[in-house]
Amino acid sequence: MSNAGFKQAIWYLLPALVVMAVFTYYPLGNAIVQSFNRNRSPDNYELSLKTYEYLINDRDFKVALRNTFLYTAVVTPVSIAISILIASMLVSIQRLRTFFQTIFFIPYVTSAVAVAFTWAFLFNTDRGLVNLFLGNLFHLPKIRWLTDPNVANYTVIIFGIWRSLAFNILILTTGMLSVDPQYYKAAQVDGASATTAFVRITLPLISPVIAYLFTIGMINAFKVFNEVYTLIGNLSRSVSAHTLVVYIFDAVWRARDYSLASAASVVLLLVVLVLTAFSRWVSSKTNFYG
């Protein structure tokens, strides 16, 4: 690009750069600085590593970190696997495909808070439809889905899988429909079954889409907050179902400890950066396009 073209382009980029600098880079830099502040208030600053030492020894932080890793490790791959199956069925039908795509996409555009409140009612111990169904059909005792420390975390995971299906199905359906039909015709001539064609043709050709969904899903899973807070609420810590973002939220709004919240945010950022880099590395090693 010539100097004249660069000078012209910078004026178009400048507003976006200013917005990013004010609302992204400055808060990020301030959080990193405050994470080394041993005082709770950001008005007083004293350089120290005591906040990070506190995080290492804090049981609630360890539980939040464990829950976040568990949520990410289960929700991301399971959701993608289920989405691949549903997307393949949507691609195989001609009529009403748009209708079913819309039905599956509705949860994504619906408010997460409203949907979580609905699920909280479904998982209610005494009046929830889930316990009612399990009790009448399988004669199981009532399960405390949202108040039992051994169950609450898995309730959030179930909701997270369902919540993330909508976006994954839409992207995967679009990716599958973009595959050239000539590949399938050639496979049919060679006598390949539908399963073989799906494994040998569809999956390799949509591997970049799967890698993209895996990376985005992993990042969103580490940032999970609405699902936990609206589903369980203030009981998330008492039932050991809180995540890193819930921990950061409590540190700011309950404990008023900005240094602790900043340190936990920096840890979350580092974990996401490392896992994203690892995901991109794995994606480059498994790129079927070579």
Tab-separated table of C-alpha atoms in Angstrom:
chain	number	residue	atom	x	y	z
A	1	MET	CA	0.000	0.000	0.000
A	2	SER	CA	1.309	3.425	-0.923
A	3	ASN	CA	1.802	6.191	1.624
A	4	ALA	CA	-1.197	8.058	0.254
A	5	GLY	CA	-3.389	4.975	0.544
A	6	PHE	CA	-2.170	4.320	4.076
A	7	LYS	CA	-2.888	7.905	5.152
A	8	GLN	CA	-6.373	7.661	3.699
A	9	ALA	CA	-7.076	4.299	5.346
A	10	ILE	CA	-5.868	5.364	8.785
A	11	TRP	CA	-8.642	7.967	9.015
A	12	TYR	CA	-11.234	5.221	8.518
A	13	LEU	CA	-9.526	2.977	11.079
A	14	LEU	CA	-8.941	5.690	13.654
A	15	PRO	CA	-12.477	5.734	15.205
A	16	ALA	CA	-12.423	1.954	15.707
A	17	LEU	CA	-8.894	2.098	17.136
A	18	VAL	CA	-9.929	4.816	19.597
A	19	VAL	CA	-12.943	2.799	20.753
A	20	MET	CA	-10.797	-0.332	21.181
A	21	ALA	CA	-8.121	1.607	23.037
A	22	VAL	CA	-10.638	3.133	25.467
A	23	PHE	CA	-12.895	0.135	26.071
A	24	THR	CA	-10.530	-2.815	25.528
A	25	TYR	CA	-6.824	-2.086	25.832
A	26	TYR	CA	-6.979	0.468	28.638
A	27	PRO	CA	-9.165	-1.735	30.915
A	28	LEU	CA	-6.921	-4.695	30.091
A	29	GLY	CA	-3.763	-2.811	30.989
A	30	ASN	CA	-5.374	-1.400	34.122
A	31	ALA	CA	-6.460	-4.895	35.206
A	32	ILE	CA	-2.919	-6.203	34.791
A	33	VAL	CA	-1.554	-3.317	36.864
A	34	GLN	CA	-4.210	-3.727	39.568
A	35	SER	CA	-3.562	-7.468	39.789
A	36	PHE	CA	-0.193	-6.664	41.393
A	37	ASN	CA	-1.803	-4.305	43.891
A	38	ARG	CA	-2.047	-5.809	47.368
A	39	ASN	CA	-4.646	-3.219	48.402
A	40	ARG	CA	-8.313	-3.871	47.714
A	41	SER	CA	-9.042	-0.352	46.469
A	42	PRO	CA	-7.633	0.790	43.101
A	43	ASP	CA	-7.080	4.261	44.583
A	44	ASN	CA	-4.118	3.014	46.655
A	45	TYR	CA	-1.382	1.068	44.943
A	46	GLU	CA	1.433	-0.989	46.398
A	47	LEU	CA	3.366	-3.459	44.250
A	48	SER	CA	3.060	-6.993	45.561
A	49	LEU	CA	2.432	-10.612	44.571
A	50	LYS	CA	0.223	-11.277	47.569
A	51	THR	CA	-2.940	-11.292	45.479
A	52	TYR	CA	-1.631	-14.117	43.301
A	53	GLU	CA	-0.432	-15.937	46.414
A	54	TYR	CA	-3.947	-15.638	47.806
A	55	LEU	CA	-5.418	-17.038	44.571
A	56	ILE	CA	-3.152	-20.069	44.696
A	57	ASN	CA	-4.319	-20.900	48.225
A	58	ASP	CA	-7.973	-19.908	47.808
A	59	ARG	CA	-10.260	-22.950	47.772
A	60	ASP	CA	-13.071	-21.081	46.000
A	61	PHE	CA	-10.722	-20.092	43.181
A	62	LYS	CA	-9.531	-23.686	42.777
A	63	VAL	CA	-13.127	-24.925	42.630
A	64	ALA	CA	-14.010	-22.215	40.105
A	65	LEU	CA	-11.005	-23.134	37.966
A	66	ARG	CA	-11.886	-26.837	38.131
A	67	ASN	CA	-15.525	-26.186	37.253
A	68	THR	CA	-14.557	-23.985	34.318
A	69	PHE	CA	-12.193	-26.611	32.902
A	70	LEU	CA	-14.821	-29.325	33.416
A	71	TYR	CA	-17.510	-27.217	31.755
A	72	THR	CA	-15.253	-26.477	28.777
A	73	ALA	CA	-14.003	-30.049	28.422
A	74	VAL	CA	-17.549	-31.465	28.334
A	75	VAL	CA	-19.705	-28.789	26.718
A	76	THR	CA	-17.478	-27.942	23.747
A	77	PRO	CA	-16.835	-31.421	22.251
A	78	VAL	CA	-20.231	-32.894	23.192
A	79	SER	CA	-22.098	-29.936	21.737
A	80	ILE	CA	-20.113	-30.093	18.503
A	81	ALA	CA	-20.635	-33.865	18.199
A	82	ILE	CA	-24.409	-33.555	18.675
A	83	SER	CA	-24.506	-30.584	16.302
A	84	ILE	CA	-22.734	-32.592	13.590
A	85	LEU	CA	-25.375	-35.330	13.839
A	86	ILE	CA	-28.278	-32.871	13.717
A	87	ALA	CA	-26.704	-30.840	10.905
A	88	SER	CA	-26.151	-33.993	8.815
A	89	MET	CA	-29.846	-34.860	9.227
A	90	LEU	CA	-30.875	-31.343	8.244
A	91	VAL	CA	-28.716	-31.502	5.118
A	92	SER	CA	-30.268	-34.826	4.107
A	93	ILE	CA	-33.782	-33.330	3.920
A	94	GLN	CA	-35.018	-30.906	1.274
A	95	ARG	CA	-38.437	-29.856	2.492
A	96	LEU	CA	-38.819	-27.782	5.641
A	97	ARG	CA	-35.026	-27.468	6.029
A	98	THR	CA	-35.272	-23.714	6.551
A	99	PHE	CA	-38.087	-24.235	9.038
A	100	PHE	CA	-36.073	-26.683	11.150
A	101	GLN	CA	-32.970	-24.468	10.935
A	102	THR	CA	-35.050	-21.615	12.333
A	103	ILE	CA	-36.407	-23.828	15.117
A	104	PHE	CA	-32.906	-24.894	16.158
A	105	PHE	CA	-31.580	-21.319	15.952
A	106	ILE	CA	-34.280	-19.738	18.155
A	107	PRO	CA	-32.453	-20.540	21.470
A	108	TYR	CA	-29.388	-18.623	20.237
A	109	VAL	CA	-31.293	-15.377	19.623
A	110	THR	CA	-33.410	-15.751	22.762
A	111	SER	CA	-32.195	-14.034	25.925
A	112	ALA	CA	-29.971	-16.348	27.931
A	113	VAL	CA	-31.515	-15.018	31.138
A	114	ALA	CA	-35.068	-15.844	30.043
A	115	VAL	CA	-34.062	-19.292	28.835
A	116	ALA	CA	-32.138	-19.995	32.054
A	117	PHE	CA	-35.149	-19.076	34.184
A	118	THR	CA	-37.222	-21.532	32.151
A	119	TRP	CA	-34.661	-24.264	32.708
A	120	ALA	CA	-34.535	-23.406	36.416
A	121	PHE	CA	-38.255	-24.125	36.559
A	122	LEU	CA	-37.779	-27.403	34.658
A	123	PHE	CA	-35.103	-28.513	37.142
A	124	ASN	CA	-37.027	-27.399	40.227
A	125	THR	CA	-36.854	-30.100	42.888
A	126	ASP	CA	-40.518	-30.107	43.903
A	127	ARG	CA	-42.410	-28.766	40.872
A	128	GLY	CA	-39.984	-29.268	37.997
A	129	LEU	CA	-41.063	-31.233	34.941
A	130	VAL	CA	-37.775	-33.163	34.846
A	131	ASN	CA	-38.285	-34.714	38.292
A	132	LEU	CA	-41.945	-35.247	37.498
A	133	PHE	CA	-41.043	-37.118	34.326
A	134	LEU	CA	-38.308	-39.214	35.957
A	135	GLY	CA	-40.504	-40.024	38.948
A	136	ASN	CA	-43.549	-41.113	36.966
A	137	LEU	CA	-41.686	-43.006	34.279
A	138	PHE	CA	-38.718	-44.519	36.140
A	139	HIS	CA	-39.913	-44.152	39.762
A	140	LEU	CA	-36.744	-42.254	40.667
A	141	PRO	CA	-36.556	-40.128	43.844
A	142	LYS	CA	-36.520	-36.360	43.510
A	143	ILE	CA	-33.127	-35.035	42.443
A	144	ARG	CA	-31.961	-31.685	43.814
A	145	TRP	CA	-30.656	-30.490	40.453
A	146	LEU	CA	-29.845	-26.944	41.551
A	147	THR	CA	-29.089	-27.344	45.258
A	148	ASP	CA	-27.058	-30.546	45.489
A	149	PRO	CA	-23.278	-29.870	45.244
A	150	ASN	CA	-22.818	-33.233	43.515
A	151	VAL	CA	-25.398	-32.480	40.821
A	152	ALA	CA	-25.613	-28.701	40.321
A	153	ASN	CA	-22.457	-28.439	38.247
A	154	TYR	CA	-23.687	-31.106	35.829
A	155	THR	CA	-27.045	-29.336	35.539
A	156	VAL	CA	-25.191	-26.263	34.301
A	157	ILE	CA	-23.273	-28.457	31.843
A	158	ILE	CA	-26.500	-29.956	30.450
A	159	PHE	CA	-27.933	-26.489	29.966
A	160	GLY	CA	-24.684	-25.282	28.392
A	161	ILE	CA	-24.695	-28.112	25.841
A	162	TRP	CA	-28.278	-27.350	24.848
A	163	ARG	CA	-27.596	-23.608	24.707
A	164	SER	CA	-24.584	-23.928	22.398
A	165	LEU	CA	-26.273	-26.294	19.916
A	166	ALA	CA	-28.076	-23.537	18.003
A	167	PHE	CA	-25.031	-21.648	16.715
A	168	ASN	CA	-23.076	-24.838	16.004
A	169	ILE	CA	-25.911	-26.391	13.997
A	170	LEU	CA	-26.322	-23.286	11.842
A	171	ILE	CA	-22.610	-23.032	11.015
A	172	LEU	CA	-22.210	-26.783	10.402
A	173	THR	CA	-25.284	-26.955	8.179
A	174	THR	CA	-23.931	-24.104	6.070
A	175	GLY	CA	-20.529	-25.809	5.871
A	176	MET	CA	-22.010	-29.156	4.814
A	177	LEU	CA	-24.186	-27.534	2.149
A	178	SER	CA	-21.105	-25.837	0.690
A	179	VAL	CA	-19.423	-29.189	-0.087
A	180	ASP	CA	-19.385	-29.895	-3.822
A	181	PRO	CA	-22.000	-32.598	-4.616
A	182	GLN	CA	-19.640	-34.077	-7.210
A	183	TYR	CA	-17.634	-35.682	-4.406
A	184	TYR	CA	-20.673	-37.618	-3.222
A	185	LYS	CA	-21.613	-38.661	-6.760
A	186	ALA	CA	-18.107	-40.021	-7.300
A	187	ALA	CA	-18.262	-41.881	-3.984
A	188	GLN	CA	-21.648	-43.339	-4.924
A	189	VAL	CA	-20.241	-44.582	-8.232
A	190	ASP	CA	-17.415	-46.283	-6.320
A	191	GLY	CA	-19.978	-48.027	-4.121
A	192	ALA	CA	-19.276	-46.089	-0.905
A	193	SER	CA	-22.008	-46.144	1.715
A	194	ALA	CA	-23.527	-42.996	3.192
A	195	THR	CA	-21.527	-43.506	6.397
A	196	THR	CA	-18.274	-43.916	4.479
A	197	ALA	CA	-18.980	-40.799	2.414
A	198	PHE	CA	-19.716	-38.834	5.575
A	199	VAL	CA	-16.520	-39.973	7.313
A	200	ARG	CA	-14.211	-39.791	4.295
A	201	ILE	CA	-15.655	-36.734	2.525
A	202	THR	CA	-17.863	-34.572	4.704
A	203	LEU	CA	-15.820	-34.525	7.905
A	204	PRO	CA	-12.455	-33.816	6.219
A	205	LEU	CA	-13.919	-31.031	4.074
A	206	ILE	CA	-15.650	-29.291	6.977
A	207	SER	CA	-12.685	-29.737	9.334
A	208	PRO	CA	-11.864	-25.975	9.226
A	209	VAL	CA	-15.457	-25.253	10.295
A	210	ILE	CA	-15.186	-27.754	13.155
A	211	ALA	CA	-11.881	-26.227	14.244
A	212	TYR	CA	-13.443	-22.771	14.209
A	213	LEU	CA	-16.405	-23.937	16.296
A	214	PHE	CA	-14.092	-25.699	18.720
A	215	THR	CA	-12.042	-22.547	19.278
A	216	ILE	CA	-15.066	-20.254	19.611
A	217	GLY	CA	-16.886	-22.764	21.819
A	218	MET	CA	-13.893	-23.121	24.101
A	219	ILE	CA	-13.550	-19.358	24.525
A	220	ASN	CA	-17.274	-18.945	25.215
A	221	ALA	CA	-17.201	-21.842	27.683
A	222	PHE	CA	-14.441	-20.202	29.701
A	223	LYS	CA	-16.486	-16.992	29.817
A	224	VAL	CA	-19.662	-18.732	31.014
A	225	PHE	CA	-21.581	-16.579	33.481
A	226	ASN	CA	-25.258	-16.082	32.572
A	227	GLU	CA	-25.946	-19.801	32.575
A	228	VAL	CA	-24.582	-20.227	36.097
A	229	TYR	CA	-25.864	-17.047	37.692
A	230	THR	CA	-29.404	-17.148	36.343
A	231	LEU	CA	-29.787	-20.901	36.767
A	232	ILE	CA	-28.423	-21.214	40.318
A	233	GLY	CA	-27.992	-17.613	41.473
A	234	ASN	CA	-26.297	-16.779	44.757
A	235	LEU	CA	-26.116	-20.475	45.683
A	236	SER	CA	-23.446	-21.178	43.066
A	237	ARG	CA	-20.618	-21.026	45.602
A	238	SER	CA	-22.432	-22.967	48.299
A	239	VAL	CA	-23.141	-25.811	45.856
A	240	SER	CA	-19.620	-25.590	44.333
A	241	ALA	CA	-20.940	-24.760	40.856
A	242	HIS	CA	-19.357	-21.337	40.346
A	243	THR	CA	-16.967	-20.616	37.476
A	244	LEU	CA	-14.094	-18.196	36.996
A	245	VAL	CA	-16.271	-15.361	35.722
A	246	VAL	CA	-18.698	-15.846	38.619
A	247	TYR	CA	-15.680	-15.748	40.962
A	248	ILE	CA	-14.538	-12.471	39.364
A	249	PHE	CA	-18.063	-11.050	39.617
A	250	ASP	CA	-18.273	-11.890	43.323
A	251	ALA	CA	-14.826	-10.423	43.969
A	252	VAL	CA	-15.893	-7.086	42.464
A	253	TRP	CA	-19.510	-6.694	43.563
A	254	ARG	CA	-19.570	-8.604	46.844
A	255	ALA	CA	-16.078	-8.440	48.309
A	256	ARG	CA	-15.206	-5.119	46.632
A	257	ASP	CA	-11.737	-6.534	46.102
A	258	TYR	CA	-10.653	-5.064	42.759
A	259	SER	CA	-7.140	-6.441	43.075
A	260	LEU	CA	-8.426	-10.001	43.491
A	261	ALA	CA	-10.845	-9.622	40.588
A	262	SER	CA	-8.059	-8.252	38.373
A	263	ALA	CA	-5.698	-11.097	39.244
A	264	ALA	CA	-8.376	-13.706	38.511
A	265	SER	CA	-9.128	-11.941	35.212
A	266	VAL	CA	-5.464	-12.073	34.222
A	267	VAL	CA	-5.379	-15.811	34.997
A	268	LEU	CA	-8.508	-16.316	32.887
A	269	LEU	CA	-6.958	-14.346	30.023
A	270	LEU	CA	-3.744	-16.388	30.122
A	271	VAL	CA	-5.632	-19.693	30.195
A	272	VAL	CA	-7.790	-18.685	27.217
A	273	LEU	CA	-4.753	-17.476	25.247
A	274	VAL	CA	-2.839	-20.713	25.881
A	275	LEU	CA	-5.774	-22.967	25.001
A	276	THR	CA	-6.605	-20.901	21.904
A	277	ALA	CA	-3.011	-21.137	20.697
A	278	PHE	CA	-3.059	-24.893	21.340
A	279	SER	CA	-6.356	-25.233	19.475
A	280	ARG	CA	-4.991	-23.368	16.463
A	281	TRP	CA	-1.856	-25.524	16.516
A	282	VAL	CA	-3.902	-28.723	16.548
A	283	SER	CA	-6.074	-27.324	13.774
A	284	SER	CA	-3.031	-26.616	11.607
A	285	LYS	CA	-1.724	-30.163	12.178
A	286	THR	CA	-5.060	-31.720	11.208
A	287	ASN	CA	-5.809	-29.524	8.205
A	288	PHE	CA	-6.989	-31.889	5.490
A	289	TYR	CA	-6.479	-29.261	2.830
A	290	GLY	CA	-2.736	-29.488	3.395
